[in-house]
PDB file of C-alpha atoms and ligand atoms in Angstrom:
ATOM      1  CA  MET A 833     -30.000  -8.882   0.720  1.00  0.00           C
ATOM      2  CA  HIS A 834     -28.720  -6.487  -1.971  1.00  0.00           C
ATOM      3  CA  MET A 835     -28.062  -7.696  -5.488  1.00  0.00           C
ATOM      4  CA  ALA A 836     -27.059  -5.809  -8.660  1.00  0.00           C
ATOM      5  CA  ASP A 837     -27.812  -7.367 -12.037  1.00  0.00           C
ATOM      6  CA  LEU A 838     -24.981  -6.369 -14.385  1.00  0.00           C
ATOM      7  CA  GLY A 839     -25.901  -8.601 -17.307  1.00  0.00           C
ATOM      8  CA  ASP A 840     -23.359 -11.424 -17.283  1.00  0.00           C
ATOM      9  CA  VAL A 841     -23.146 -11.411 -13.468  1.00  0.00           C
ATOM     10  CA  ARG A 842     -25.265 -10.645 -10.394  1.00  0.00           C
ATOM     11  CA  LEU A 843     -23.226  -9.093  -7.617  1.00  0.00           C
ATOM     12  CA  HIS A 844     -23.988  -9.304  -3.923  1.00  0.00           C
ATOM     13  CA  TYR A 845     -23.150  -6.084  -2.105  1.00  0.00           C
ATOM     14  CA  ARG A 846     -23.759  -4.145   1.119  1.00  0.00           C
ATOM     15  CA  ILE A 847     -24.056  -0.466   1.846  1.00  0.00           C
ATOM     16  CA  ASP A 848     -23.776   0.659   5.462  1.00  0.00           C
ATOM     17  CA  GLY A 849     -24.055   4.116   6.970  1.00  0.00           C
ATOM     18  CA  PRO A 850     -26.059   7.272   6.282  1.00  0.00           C
ATOM     19  CA  ASP A 851     -26.838   8.461   2.721  1.00  0.00           C
ATOM     20  CA  ASP A 852     -24.903  11.701   3.315  1.00  0.00           C
ATOM     21  CA  GLY A 853     -21.874  10.066   4.948  1.00  0.00           C
ATOM     22  CA  ALA A 854     -18.327  10.382   3.584  1.00  0.00           C
ATOM     23  CA  PRO A 855     -18.184   7.621   0.945  1.00  0.00           C
ATOM     24  CA  VAL A 856     -15.761   4.732   1.310  1.00  0.00           C
ATOM     25  CA  VAL A 857     -15.452   1.677  -0.963  1.00  0.00           C
ATOM     26  CA  PHE A 858     -13.711  -1.507   0.174  1.00  0.00           C
ATOM     27  CA  VAL A 859     -12.646  -4.163  -2.335  1.00  0.00           C
ATOM     28  CA  ASN A 860     -11.270  -7.400  -0.996  1.00  0.00           C
ATOM     29  CA  SER A 861      -8.786 -10.007  -2.142  1.00  0.00           C
ATOM     30  CA  LEU A 862      -8.770 -13.252  -4.091  1.00  0.00           C
ATOM     31  CA  GLY A 863     -10.508 -16.071  -2.215  1.00  0.00           C
ATOM     32  CA  THR A 864     -12.335 -13.811   0.246  1.00  0.00           C
ATOM     33  CA  ASP A 865     -15.796 -12.251   0.408  1.00  0.00           C
ATOM     34  CA  LEU A 866     -17.012  -8.941   1.785  1.00  0.00           C
ATOM     35  CA  ARG A 867     -16.827 -10.232   5.386  1.00  0.00           C
ATOM     36  CA  LEU A 868     -13.069  -9.656   5.121  1.00  0.00           C
ATOM     37  CA  TRP A 869     -13.764  -6.118   6.351  1.00  0.00           C
ATOM     38  CA  ASP A 870     -15.931  -7.106   9.337  1.00  0.00           C
ATOM     39  CA  PRO A 871     -13.050  -6.832  11.861  1.00  0.00           C
ATOM     40  CA  ILE A 872     -12.314  -3.186  11.040  1.00  0.00           C
ATOM     41  CA  LEU A 873     -15.715  -1.632  10.298  1.00  0.00           C
ATOM     42  CA  PRO A 874     -16.739  -1.159  13.950  1.00  0.00           C
ATOM     43  CA  LEU A 875     -13.391   0.566  14.566  1.00  0.00           C
ATOM     44  CA  LEU A 876     -13.872   3.278  11.917  1.00  0.00           C
ATOM     45  CA  PRO A 877     -15.399   6.689  12.676  1.00  0.00           C
ATOM     46  CA  ASP A 878     -19.212   6.894  12.768  1.00  0.00           C
ATOM     47  CA  GLY A 879     -21.103   8.313   9.835  1.00  0.00           C
ATOM     48  CA  LEU A 880     -19.210   6.851   6.860  1.00  0.00           C
ATOM     49  CA  ARG A 881     -21.197   5.529   3.892  1.00  0.00           C
ATOM     50  CA  ILE A 882     -19.523   2.217   3.095  1.00  0.00           C
ATOM     51  CA  LEU A 883     -19.891   0.068  -0.034  1.00  0.00           C
ATOM     52  CA  ARG A 884     -18.429  -3.417  -0.217  1.00  0.00           C
ATOM     53  CA  PHE A 885     -19.256  -6.347  -2.451  1.00  0.00           C
ATOM     54  CA  ASP A 886     -18.445  -9.905  -3.444  1.00  0.00           C
ATOM     55  CA  LYS A 887     -16.418  -9.995  -6.662  1.00  0.00           C
ATOM     56  CA  ARG A 888     -17.710 -12.158  -9.509  1.00  0.00           C
ATOM     57  CA  GLY A 889     -17.243 -15.821  -8.627  1.00  0.00           C
ATOM     58  CA  HIS A 890     -16.897 -15.011  -4.913  1.00  0.00           C
ATOM     59  CA  GLY A 891     -19.197 -14.942  -1.876  1.00  0.00           C
ATOM     60  CA  LEU A 892     -22.890 -14.821  -2.783  1.00  0.00           C
ATOM     61  CA  SER A 893     -22.297 -13.285  -6.222  1.00  0.00           C
ATOM     62  CA  THR A 894     -22.879 -15.455  -9.265  1.00  0.00           C
ATOM     63  CA  CYS A 895     -19.985 -17.199 -10.922  1.00  0.00           C
ATOM     64  CA  PRO A 896     -19.599 -16.664 -14.687  1.00  0.00           C
ATOM     65  CA  ALA A 897     -17.341 -19.150 -16.455  1.00  0.00           C
ATOM     66  CA  ALA A 898     -13.611 -18.459 -16.054  1.00  0.00           C
ATOM     67  CA  PRO A 899     -11.387 -16.750 -17.090  1.00  0.00           C
ATOM     68  CA  TYR A 900     -12.144 -13.115 -16.192  1.00  0.00           C
ATOM     69  CA  ALA A 901     -10.383 -10.007 -17.474  1.00  0.00           C
ATOM     70  CA  MET A 902      -9.208  -7.308 -15.065  1.00  0.00           C
ATOM     71  CA  GLY A 903     -11.289  -4.897 -17.159  1.00  0.00           C
ATOM     72  CA  ALA A 904     -14.443  -6.813 -16.231  1.00  0.00           C
ATOM     73  CA  LEU A 905     -13.619  -6.631 -12.513  1.00  0.00           C
ATOM     74  CA  VAL A 906     -12.974  -2.889 -12.798  1.00  0.00           C
ATOM     75  CA  SER A 907     -16.250  -2.413 -14.703  1.00  0.00           C
ATOM     76  CA  ASP A 908     -18.199  -4.387 -12.062  1.00  0.00           C
ATOM     77  CA  CYS A 909     -16.976  -2.017  -9.368  1.00  0.00           C
ATOM     78  CA  GLU A 910     -17.550   1.063 -11.536  1.00  0.00           C
ATOM     79  CA  ALA A 911     -21.146  -0.025 -12.274  1.00  0.00           C
ATOM     80  CA  LEU A 912     -21.954  -0.576  -8.594  1.00  0.00           C
ATOM     81  CA  MET A 913     -20.508   2.810  -7.656  1.00  0.00           C
ATOM     82  CA  ASP A 914     -22.411   4.629 -10.434  1.00  0.00           C
ATOM     83  CA  MET A 915     -25.628   2.802  -9.539  1.00  0.00           C
ATOM     84  CA  HIS A 916     -25.460   4.057  -5.951  1.00  0.00           C
ATOM     85  CA  GLY A 917     -23.931   7.500  -6.461  1.00  0.00           C
ATOM     86  CA  PHE A 918     -20.522   6.712  -4.956  1.00  0.00           C
ATOM     87  CA  LYS A 919     -18.053   9.334  -6.203  1.00  0.00           C
ATOM     88  CA  ASP A 920     -15.142  11.213  -4.663  1.00  0.00           C
ATOM     89  CA  VAL A 921     -14.640   8.174  -2.471  1.00  0.00           C
ATOM     90  CA  MET A 922     -11.875   6.940  -0.264  1.00  0.00           C
ATOM     91  CA  PHE A 923     -11.153   3.685  -2.130  1.00  0.00           C
ATOM     92  CA  VAL A 924      -9.544   0.876  -0.154  1.00  0.00           C
ATOM     93  CA  GLY A 925      -8.388  -2.083  -2.239  1.00  0.00           C
ATOM     94  CA  LEU A 926      -6.580  -5.119  -0.875  1.00  0.00           C
ATOM     95  CA  SER A 927      -4.508  -7.342  -3.173  1.00  0.00           C
ATOM     96  CA  ILE A 928      -6.585  -7.919  -6.335  1.00  0.00           C
ATOM     97  CA  GLY A 929      -8.804  -5.200  -4.817  1.00  0.00           C
ATOM     98  CA  GLY A 930      -5.794  -2.871  -5.004  1.00  0.00           C
ATOM     99  CA  MET A 931      -5.353  -3.773  -8.662  1.00  0.00           C
ATOM    100  CA  ILE A 932      -9.019  -2.904  -9.241  1.00  0.00           C
ATOM    101  CA  ALA A 933      -8.317   0.410  -7.464  1.00  0.00           C
ATOM    102  CA  GLN A 934      -5.431   1.210  -9.833  1.00  0.00           C
ATOM    103  CA  GLY A 935      -7.447   0.252 -12.932  1.00  0.00           C
ATOM    104  CA  LEU A 936     -10.476   2.252 -11.824  1.00  0.00           C
ATOM    105  CA  ALA A 937      -8.406   5.328 -10.916  1.00  0.00           C
ATOM    106  CA  VAL A 938      -6.977   5.383 -14.443  1.00  0.00           C
ATOM    107  CA  LYS A 939     -10.405   4.895 -16.025  1.00  0.00           C
ATOM    108  CA  ARG A 940     -12.591   7.033 -13.731  1.00  0.00           C
ATOM    109  CA  LEU A 941     -10.543   9.393 -11.586  1.00  0.00           C
ATOM    110  CA  ASP A 942     -13.794  11.299 -10.909  1.00  0.00           C
ATOM    111  CA  LEU A 943     -14.910   8.412  -8.692  1.00  0.00           C
ATOM    112  CA  MET A 944     -11.914   8.704  -6.370  1.00  0.00           C
ATOM    113  CA  ARG A 945     -10.703  11.319  -3.959  1.00  0.00           C
ATOM    114  CA  ALA A 946      -7.928   9.130  -2.575  1.00  0.00           C
ATOM    115  CA  MET A 947      -6.901   5.502  -2.587  1.00  0.00           C
ATOM    116  CA  VAL A 948      -5.404   2.977  -0.234  1.00  0.00           C
ATOM    117  CA  LEU A 949      -3.346   0.267  -1.922  1.00  0.00           C
ATOM    118  CA  SER A 950      -3.199  -2.453   0.671  1.00  0.00           C
ATOM    119  CA  ASN A 951      -1.070  -5.568   0.206  1.00  0.00           C
ATOM    120  CA  THR A 952      -1.021  -5.244  -3.539  1.00  0.00           C
ATOM    121  CA  GLY A 953       1.168  -4.423  -6.511  1.00  0.00           C
ATOM    122  CA  ALA A 954       1.081  -2.945  -9.999  1.00  0.00           C
ATOM    123  CA  LYS A 955       1.814  -6.547 -11.005  1.00  0.00           C
ATOM    124  CA  ILE A 956       1.486  -9.582  -8.721  1.00  0.00           C
ATOM    125  CA  GLY A 957       3.469 -12.766  -9.351  1.00  0.00           C
ATOM    126  CA  THR A 958       4.349 -14.203 -12.743  1.00  0.00           C
ATOM    127  CA  LYS A 959       2.306 -15.751 -15.541  1.00  0.00           C
ATOM    128  CA  ALA A 960       3.914 -19.139 -14.825  1.00  0.00           C
ATOM    129  CA  MET A 961       2.984 -18.936 -11.141  1.00  0.00           C
ATOM    130  CA  TRP A 962      -0.657 -18.103 -11.904  1.00  0.00           C
ATOM    131  CA  ALA A 963      -0.868 -20.788 -14.606  1.00  0.00           C
ATOM    132  CA  GLU A 964       0.252 -23.374 -12.047  1.00  0.00           C
ATOM    133  CA  ARG A 965      -2.240 -22.084  -9.495  1.00  0.00           C
ATOM    134  CA  ILE A 966      -5.113 -22.166 -11.983  1.00  0.00           C
ATOM    135  CA  GLU A 967      -4.162 -25.699 -12.991  1.00  0.00           C
ATOM    136  CA  ASP A 968      -4.112 -26.771  -9.322  1.00  0.00           C
ATOM    137  CA  VAL A 969      -7.579 -25.295  -8.698  1.00  0.00           C
ATOM    138  CA  GLN A 970      -8.962 -26.904 -11.818  1.00  0.00           C
ATOM    139  CA  THR A 971      -7.566 -30.328 -10.943  1.00  0.00           C
ATOM    140  CA  GLY A 972      -7.834 -30.425  -7.150  1.00  0.00           C
ATOM    141  CA  GLY A 973     -10.117 -27.575  -6.142  1.00  0.00           C
ATOM    142  CA  ILE A 974      -9.191 -24.711  -3.791  1.00  0.00           C
ATOM    143  CA  GLU A 975      -8.582 -27.242  -1.013  1.00  0.00           C
ATOM    144  CA  LYS A 976      -5.406 -28.274  -2.825  1.00  0.00           C
ATOM    145  CA  LEU A 977      -3.986 -24.754  -2.378  1.00  0.00           C
ATOM    146  CA  ALA A 978      -5.445 -23.886   0.978  1.00  0.00           C
ATOM    147  CA  ASP A 979      -2.504 -24.623   3.301  1.00  0.00           C
ATOM    148  CA  ALA A 980      -0.081 -22.677   1.099  1.00  0.00           C
ATOM    149  CA  VAL A 981      -2.533 -19.777   0.903  1.00  0.00           C
ATOM    150  CA  MET A 982      -2.865 -19.695   4.711  1.00  0.00           C
ATOM    151  CA  ASP A 983       0.939 -19.396   4.951  1.00  0.00           C
ATOM    152  CA  ARG A 984       0.850 -16.315   2.719  1.00  0.00           C
ATOM    153  CA  TRP A 985      -2.254 -14.790   4.293  1.00  0.00           C
ATOM    154  CA  PHE A 986      -1.253 -14.969   7.938  1.00  0.00           C
ATOM    155  CA  SER A 987       1.754 -14.438  10.189  1.00  0.00           C
ATOM    156  CA  ARG A 988       3.366 -17.207  12.212  1.00  0.00           C
ATOM    157  CA  ASP A 989       1.597 -16.005  15.403  1.00  0.00           C
ATOM    158  CA  PHE A 990      -1.852 -16.081  13.809  1.00  0.00           C
ATOM    159  CA  HIS A 991      -1.294 -19.710  12.799  1.00  0.00           C
ATOM    160  CA  GLN A 992      -1.392 -20.626  16.495  1.00  0.00           C
ATOM    161  CA  GLY A 993      -4.941 -19.278  17.011  1.00  0.00           C
ATOM    162  CA  ALA A 994      -8.371 -20.877  16.542  1.00  0.00           C
ATOM    163  CA  GLU A 995      -9.559 -18.199  14.089  1.00  0.00           C
ATOM    164  CA  LEU A 996      -7.271 -19.483  11.341  1.00  0.00           C
ATOM    165  CA  GLU A 997      -9.659 -22.354  10.578  1.00  0.00           C
ATOM    166  CA  LEU A 998     -12.582 -19.989   9.986  1.00  0.00           C
ATOM    167  CA  TRP A 999     -10.647 -17.899   7.463  1.00  0.00           C
ATOM    168  CA  ARG A1000      -9.523 -21.121   5.794  1.00  0.00           C
ATOM    169  CA  ASN A1001     -13.216 -22.030   5.509  1.00  0.00           C
ATOM    170  CA  MET A1002     -13.880 -18.689   3.808  1.00  0.00           C
ATOM    171  CA  LEU A1003     -11.221 -19.527   1.234  1.00  0.00           C
ATOM    172  CA  THR A1004     -12.250 -23.126   0.534  1.00  0.00           C
ATOM    173  CA  ARG A1005     -15.961 -22.226   0.281  1.00  0.00           C
ATOM    174  CA  GLN A1006     -15.377 -19.911  -2.686  1.00  0.00           C
ATOM    175  CA  GLU A1007     -16.182 -21.272  -6.147  1.00  0.00           C
ATOM    176  CA  ASP A1008     -13.220 -22.958  -7.879  1.00  0.00           C
ATOM    177  CA  ALA A1009     -14.164 -21.246 -11.158  1.00  0.00           C
ATOM    178  CA  GLY A1010     -14.397 -17.847  -9.438  1.00  0.00           C
ATOM    179  CA  TYR A1011     -10.947 -18.322  -7.911  1.00  0.00           C
ATOM    180  CA  ALA A1012      -9.479 -19.470 -11.236  1.00  0.00           C
ATOM    181  CA  GLY A1013     -11.247 -16.656 -13.100  1.00  0.00           C
ATOM    182  CA  CYS A1014      -9.844 -13.927 -10.838  1.00  0.00           C
ATOM    183  CA  SER A1015      -6.395 -15.591 -10.875  1.00  0.00           C
ATOM    184  CA  ALA A1016      -6.431 -15.257 -14.663  1.00  0.00           C
ATOM    185  CA  ALA A1017      -7.302 -11.559 -14.323  1.00  0.00           C
ATOM    186  CA  ILE A1018      -4.307 -11.005 -12.009  1.00  0.00           C
ATOM    187  CA  SER A1019      -2.041 -12.979 -14.319  1.00  0.00           C
ATOM    188  CA  GLY A1020      -2.904 -10.697 -17.234  1.00  0.00           C
ATOM    189  CA  THR A1021      -2.374  -7.439 -15.332  1.00  0.00           C
ATOM    190  CA  ASP A1022       0.650  -5.177 -15.405  1.00  0.00           C
ATOM    191  CA  PHE A1023      -0.270  -1.652 -14.287  1.00  0.00           C
ATOM    192  CA  TYR A1024       3.267  -0.222 -13.918  1.00  0.00           C
ATOM    193  CA  ALA A1025       2.926   2.231 -16.831  1.00  0.00           C
ATOM    194  CA  THR A1026      -0.623   3.399 -16.105  1.00  0.00           C
ATOM    195  CA  THR A1027      -0.303   3.621 -12.316  1.00  0.00           C
ATOM    196  CA  ALA A1028       2.733   5.880 -12.850  1.00  0.00           C
ATOM    197  CA  THR A1029       0.436   8.418 -14.558  1.00  0.00           C
ATOM    198  CA  LEU A1030      -1.878   8.699 -11.531  1.00  0.00           C
ATOM    199  CA  ARG A1031      -1.994  11.834  -9.410  1.00  0.00           C
ATOM    200  CA  LEU A1032      -4.150  11.403  -6.324  1.00  0.00           C
ATOM    201  CA  PRO A1033      -3.478  11.002  -2.609  1.00  0.00           C
ATOM    202  CA  THR A1034      -2.358   7.412  -2.119  1.00  0.00           C
ATOM    203  CA  LEU A1035      -1.435   5.348   0.913  1.00  0.00           C
ATOM    204  CA  GLY A1036       0.270   1.961   0.716  1.00  0.00           C
ATOM    205  CA  ILE A1037      -0.230  -0.555   3.519  1.00  0.00           C
ATOM    206  CA  ALA A1038       1.945  -3.679   3.781  1.00  0.00           C
ATOM    207  CA  GLY A1039       2.242  -6.595   6.176  1.00  0.00           C
ATOM    208  CA  ALA A1040       5.771  -7.460   7.288  1.00  0.00           C
ATOM    209  CA  GLU A1041       5.071 -11.195   6.912  1.00  0.00           C
ATOM    210  CA  ASP A1042       3.076 -10.992   3.671  1.00  0.00           C
ATOM    211  CA  GLY A1043       4.090 -13.978   1.543  1.00  0.00           C
ATOM    212  CA  SER A1044       2.116 -12.823  -1.464  1.00  0.00           C
ATOM    213  CA  THR A1045       2.727  -9.092  -1.903  1.00  0.00           C
ATOM    214  CA  PRO A1046       5.769  -8.333   0.291  1.00  0.00           C
ATOM    215  CA  PRO A1047       6.412  -4.825   1.648  1.00  0.00           C
ATOM    216  CA  ASP A1048       8.955  -3.995  -1.090  1.00  0.00           C
ATOM    217  CA  LEU A1049       6.369  -4.621  -3.808  1.00  0.00           C
ATOM    218  CA  VAL A1050       3.776  -2.415  -2.112  1.00  0.00           C
ATOM    219  CA  ARG A1051       6.363   0.339  -1.557  1.00  0.00           C
ATOM    220  CA  GLU A1052       7.556   0.138  -5.164  1.00  0.00           C
ATOM    221  CA  THR A1053       3.953   0.366  -6.401  1.00  0.00           C
ATOM    222  CA  VAL A1054       2.920   3.396  -4.347  1.00  0.00           C
ATOM    223  CA  ASN A1055       6.232   5.099  -5.148  1.00  0.00           C
ATOM    224  CA  LEU A1056       5.035   5.261  -8.763  1.00  0.00           C
ATOM    225  CA  ILE A1057       2.597   7.943  -7.563  1.00  0.00           C
ATOM    226  CA  PRO A1058       4.271  11.164  -6.403  1.00  0.00           C
ATOM    227  CA  GLY A1059       3.551  12.175  -2.809  1.00  0.00           C
ATOM    228  CA  SER A1060       2.250   8.770  -1.758  1.00  0.00           C
ATOM    229  CA  LYS A1061       2.594   7.512   1.812  1.00  0.00           C
ATOM    230  CA  PHE A1062       3.490   4.042   3.073  1.00  0.00           C
ATOM    231  CA  HIS A1063       2.712   2.195   6.306  1.00  0.00           C
ATOM    232  CA  LEU A1064       4.154  -1.154   7.405  1.00  0.00           C
ATOM    233  CA  ILE A1065       2.166  -3.334   9.822  1.00  0.00           C
ATOM    234  CA  ARG A1066       4.608  -5.498  11.713  1.00  0.00           C
ATOM    235  CA  LYS A1067       2.747  -8.533  13.009  1.00  0.00           C
ATOM    236  CA  ALA A1068       0.706  -9.308   9.915  1.00  0.00           C
ATOM    237  CA  GLY A1069       0.753 -11.226   6.670  1.00  0.00           C
ATOM    238  CA  HIS A1070      -1.353 -10.554   3.569  1.00  0.00           C
ATOM    239  CA  LEU A1071      -4.548  -9.650   5.467  1.00  0.00           C
ATOM    240  CA  PRO A1072      -3.599  -7.069   8.111  1.00  0.00           C
ATOM    241  CA  CYS A1073      -7.243  -5.937   8.418  1.00  0.00           C
ATOM    242  CA  VAL A1074      -7.837  -9.354  10.017  1.00  0.00           C
ATOM    243  CA  GLU A1075      -4.666  -9.694  12.062  1.00  0.00           C
ATOM    244  CA  GLN A1076      -4.226  -6.106  13.263  1.00  0.00           C
ATOM    245  CA  PRO A1077      -7.659  -4.475  12.892  1.00  0.00           C
ATOM    246  CA  GLU A1078      -7.018  -1.668  15.420  1.00  0.00           C
ATOM    247  CA  GLU A1079      -3.832  -0.510  13.683  1.00  0.00           C
ATOM    248  CA  TYR A1080      -5.393  -0.921  10.233  1.00  0.00           C
ATOM    249  CA  ALA A1081      -8.477   1.113  11.175  1.00  0.00           C
ATOM    250  CA  ARG A1082      -6.341   3.802  12.826  1.00  0.00           C
ATOM    251  CA  VAL A1083      -4.133   4.165   9.740  1.00  0.00           C
ATOM    252  CA  LEU A1084      -7.202   4.436   7.488  1.00  0.00           C
ATOM    253  CA  THR A1085      -8.819   6.981   9.806  1.00  0.00           C
ATOM    254  CA  ASP A1086      -5.649   9.091   9.963  1.00  0.00           C
ATOM    255  CA  PHE A1087      -5.423   9.037   6.152  1.00  0.00           C
ATOM    256  CA  MET A1088      -9.089  10.052   5.809  1.00  0.00           C
ATOM    257  CA  ARG A1089      -8.381  13.015   8.121  1.00  0.00           C
ATOM    258  CA  ALA A1090      -5.103  13.937   6.400  1.00  0.00           C
ATOM    259  CA  THR A1091      -6.825  14.024   2.993  1.00  0.00           C
ATOM    260  CA  GLY A1092      -9.808  16.012   4.293  1.00  0.00           C
ATOM    261  CA  HIS A1093     -12.207  13.149   3.570  1.00  0.00           C
ATOM    262  CA  ILE A1094     -13.633  13.391   7.092  1.00  0.00           C
TER     263      ILE A1094
HETATM  264  O1  LIG B 442      -1.343 -15.292  -2.865  1.00  0.00           O
HETATM  265  C1  LIG B 442      -2.488 -15.269  -2.426  1.00  0.00           C
HETATM  266  O2  LIG B 442      -3.159 -16.276  -2.347  1.00  0.00           O
HETATM  267  C2  LIG B 442      -3.099 -13.980  -2.040  1.00  0.00           C
HETATM  268  C3  LIG B 442      -3.539 -13.123  -3.145  1.00  0.00           C
HETATM  269  C4  LIG B 442      -2.897 -12.803  -4.300  1.00  0.00           C
HETATM  270  C5  LIG B 442      -3.726 -11.884  -5.064  1.00  0.00           C
HETATM  271  C6  LIG B 442      -4.879 -11.730  -4.161  1.00  0.00           C
HETATM  272  O3  LIG B 442      -5.880 -11.029  -4.342  1.00  0.00           O
HETATM  273  O4  LIG B 442      -4.714 -12.474  -3.063  1.00  0.00           O
END
C-alpha cells in the first residue's frame, strides 16, 4: 500500500513498471478511483512506468472537508509527481482528470511531454448544474444521483451487461464529501483562456454517447491547442477506457509512438 502525506490530505497511489520506463500518469474522473484504468493497463506496451492515484475524497485517500479548489487537486498531482521523479510524462486525464491535466500543464509544463484530454473540457457544465448536484449529494448521498450518472457514463449497450452494477458500486462507495468537494472544484473551473496558451502535443478522446462531456466539447477544448489531434470512440459513453479498452489502449499507444515517448 502506497500513501503520500501532503499535509491536509493523505493520498493513496500506485506506481507500476520499471524505474527507467517511459513515464505515464493517469488521472481519473469524478466518482471513480484508480481502478478505472485496470481494463487498459494490461493492453499497453511493456516497460512503461505508470503513476495513478485516488484523488482527495476518493478511493482509499483521505477525505478533507468539502469544498475543494481545482488548484488543490492540481497541487496534489504535482506533489506526487515531484516526490517520485515523474517528469516529461505522457499525461492522461479523464474528465476532471483532464481538467487537472490542463491546470498542471499551465503551471508546470516541465512535467509534461504530451497530454491526452479524454472526455473532458476546458469548462464542464454550469454553476447551476453543479450546485444542484452538490445539493443532491448533501441531502441524499451519491445513491440519489447514481442512476443518472450511469446514463452519462455508459452507452446503451453497456447498460445491458452485468458489469454495470460493479461500476455503479464504485461510484456509490465514494465519500459523499469527496464527490461534493470535487464537484465544487469543477464548478469553479474555466480553463478556456489558459488552455489556449498551451503548446504541447495533445490528443483529445471522446465517446460518441458521452452524456457528460460530449464529443463537441472535447473537440472544442483540444482545438484551443494548435496541432492537437482528436479521436472519437463510437460505442462508448463517458468512460471509454472501460467500454472499449482495446481501442483506447491502441489510441494511447499510437500517440505515445507518434510523439516519440516510446
Ligand atoms: O457527469 C458525470 O457524472 C461525469 C463527470 C463529470 C466530471 C467528471 O469528472 O465526471
